């Protein structure tokens, strides 16, 4: 996990150094970097956190642990996916949304965003994942033909 409290305090070099050390210690393994985007104060700070991860070899950028007050949000996801798309390693980096994604409609919004920013083939596990245990019940409900969802869904999943 990116030391987001250090990022809040402006200690970007220290945060980058830690990510570089983790990458060095995990050569040959996938590195998923949790940004805790909801705890960072601005889109600019989220962009800086993403740059640290991307520049230091992260294979996935993840919004949140889901354990803080603010999990995934579409604005933060847009910022993070845009950073991935613009980076020289972007085609090899995935995005994982976590924290607060509870419905198929929620997930569909992230899938649509990923297709818009990362490309039409982005809706596959190598590029897009969800860390949302609460989402499973709604997926099961939709697949079984259960009651209407509690939030409106985009026209196509």
Coordinates of C-alpha atoms in Angstrom, one line a residue:
X1 CA 0.0 0.0 0.0
X2 CA 1.2 3.5 -0.8
X3 CA 1.9 5.4 2.4
X4 CA -1.0 7.8 1.8
X5 CA -0.5 9.6 5.1
X6 CA 3.0 10.4 3.9
X7 CA 1.5 11.7 0.6
X8 CA -0.9 13.8 2.6
X9 CA 2.1 15.3 4.4
X10 CA 3.9 16.1 1.1
X11 CA 6.5 13.3 1.6
X12 CA 6.3 12.1 -2.0
X13 CA 10.0 11.1 -2.2
X14 CA 9.7 8.9 0.8
X15 CA 6.5 7.3 -0.6
X16 CA 8.2 6.7 -3.9
X17 CA 11.2 5.2 -2.2
X18 CA 9.1 2.7 -0.4
X19 CA 7.3 1.6 -3.5
X20 CA 10.6 1.2 -5.3
X21 CA 11.9 -1.0 -2.4
X22 CA 8.8 -3.2 -2.6
X23 CA 9.1 -3.5 -6.3
X24 CA 12.8 -4.5 -6.0
X25 CA 11.8 -7.1 -3.3
X26 CA 9.1 -8.6 -5.4
X27 CA 10.7 -9.0 -8.8
X28 CA 8.7 -11.5 -10.9
X29 CA 5.6 -11.0 -8.9
X30 CA 2.6 -8.8 -9.7
X31 CA 2.6 -5.6 -7.7
X32 CA -0.8 -4.1 -6.8
X33 CA -0.5 -0.7 -5.3
X34 CA -3.3 0.6 -3.2
X35 CA -3.6 4.3 -3.6
X36 CA -6.3 5.0 -1.0
X37 CA -7.6 7.6 -3.4
X38 CA -10.5 8.6 -1.1
X39 CA -8.1 9.7 1.5
X40 CA -6.0 12.0 -0.8
X41 CA -7.0 15.6 -0.8
X42 CA -7.3 16.3 -4.5
X43 CA -7.2 15.0 -8.1
X44 CA -3.6 16.3 -8.3
X45 CA -2.6 14.3 -5.3
X46 CA -4.2 11.1 -6.8
X47 CA -2.3 11.8 -10.0
X48 CA 1.0 12.1 -8.0
X49 CA 0.3 8.8 -6.2
X50 CA -0.5 7.1 -9.5
X51 CA 2.8 8.5 -11.1
X52 CA 4.7 7.1 -8.1
X53 CA 3.2 3.7 -8.6
X54 CA 3.5 3.7 -12.4
X55 CA 7.1 5.0 -12.4
X56 CA 8.1 2.4 -9.8
X57 CA 6.7 -0.7 -11.6
X58 CA 3.2 -1.2 -10.2
X59 CA 1.2 -3.7 -12.3
X60 CA -2.2 -2.6 -10.9
X61 CA -3.4 0.6 -9.3
X62 CA -6.1 0.0 -6.7
X63 CA -8.4 2.7 -5.4
X64 CA -8.8 1.6 -1.8
X65 CA -8.5 -1.2 0.8
X66 CA -12.2 -0.7 1.4
X67 CA -11.3 -0.2 5.1
X68 CA -11.1 3.6 5.2
X69 CA -13.9 6.1 5.3
X70 CA -13.8 6.7 1.5
X71 CA -13.5 3.9 -1.0
X72 CA -13.7 3.9 -4.7
X73 CA -15.3 6.8 -6.6
X74 CA -15.8 7.4 -10.3
X75 CA -13.9 10.7 -10.3
X76 CA -10.9 9.0 -8.6
X77 CA -11.2 6.1 -11.0
X78 CA -11.2 8.5 -13.9
X79 CA -8.1 10.2 -12.6
X80 CA -6.3 6.8 -12.0
X81 CA -7.3 5.3 -15.3
X82 CA -6.2 8.4 -17.2
X83 CA -2.8 8.2 -15.4
X84 CA -2.5 4.6 -16.5
X85 CA -3.5 5.4 -20.1
X86 CA -1.0 8.3 -20.4
X87 CA 1.9 6.4 -18.9
X88 CA 4.5 4.7 -21.1
X89 CA 3.8 1.4 -19.3
X90 CA 0.0 2.0 -19.4
X91 CA -0.9 -0.9 -21.7
X92 CA 0.6 -3.3 -19.2
X93 CA -1.0 -1.9 -16.1
X94 CA -4.4 -2.8 -14.7
X95 CA -6.9 -0.9 -12.5
X96 CA -8.8 -2.3 -9.5
X97 CA -11.8 -0.6 -7.9
X98 CA -12.5 -1.4 -4.3
X99 CA -14.6 0.0 -1.5
X100 CA -18.3 0.8 -1.9
X101 CA -19.1 -1.0 -5.1
X102 CA -22.2 -3.0 -4.1
X103 CA -24.4 -3.3 -7.2
X104 CA -24.1 -4.5 -10.8
X105 CA -25.0 -1.0 -11.7
X106 CA -22.1 0.4 -9.8
X107 CA -19.7 -2.1 -11.5
X108 CA -21.2 -1.3 -14.9
X109 CA -20.2 2.4 -14.4
X110 CA -16.6 1.4 -13.8
X111 CA -16.6 -1.0 -16.8
X112 CA -17.9 1.8 -19.1
X113 CA -15.3 4.2 -17.7
X114 CA -12.5 1.6 -18.3
X115 CA -13.7 1.0 -21.9
X116 CA -13.7 4.8 -22.5
X117 CA -10.3 5.5 -21.1
X118 CA -8.3 2.2 -21.3
X119 CA -9.9 1.0 -24.5
X120 CA -12.7 -1.4 -25.6
X121 CA -10.7 -4.5 -24.6
X122 CA -10.2 -3.2 -21.0
X123 CA -13.0 -5.1 -19.5
X124 CA -11.0 -8.2 -18.8
X125 CA -9.1 -9.4 -15.6
X126 CA -5.7 -8.3 -16.8
X127 CA -6.9 -4.7 -17.0
X128 CA -9.9 -4.3 -14.8
X129 CA -10.8 -5.9 -11.5
X130 CA -13.2 -5.3 -8.6
X131 CA -12.4 -5.7 -4.9
X132 CA -16.0 -5.6 -3.7
X133 CA -17.2 -8.6 -1.7
X134 CA -20.5 -6.9 -1.4
X135 CA -21.0 -7.0 -5.2
X136 CA -21.3 -10.8 -5.3
X137 CA -24.8 -10.8 -3.8
X138 CA -26.1 -8.4 -6.4
X139 CA -24.5 -10.4 -9.2
X140 CA -26.2 -13.5 -7.9
X141 CA -29.5 -11.6 -7.6
X142 CA -29.2 -10.3 -11.2
X143 CA -28.3 -13.7 -12.6
X144 CA -31.1 -15.4 -10.8
X145 CA -33.7 -12.9 -12.2
X146 CA -34.3 -11.4 -8.7
X147 CA -36.0 -8.2 -7.8
X148 CA -35.1 -4.9 -9.5
X149 CA -31.8 -3.4 -8.4
X150 CA -31.8 -0.6 -5.8
X151 CA -30.0 1.8 -8.1
X152 CA -30.6 2.5 -11.8
X153 CA -28.3 0.7 -14.2
X154 CA -26.8 1.8 -17.5
X155 CA -28.7 0.5 -20.5
X156 CA -26.2 -2.3 -21.2
X157 CA -24.0 -4.3 -19.0

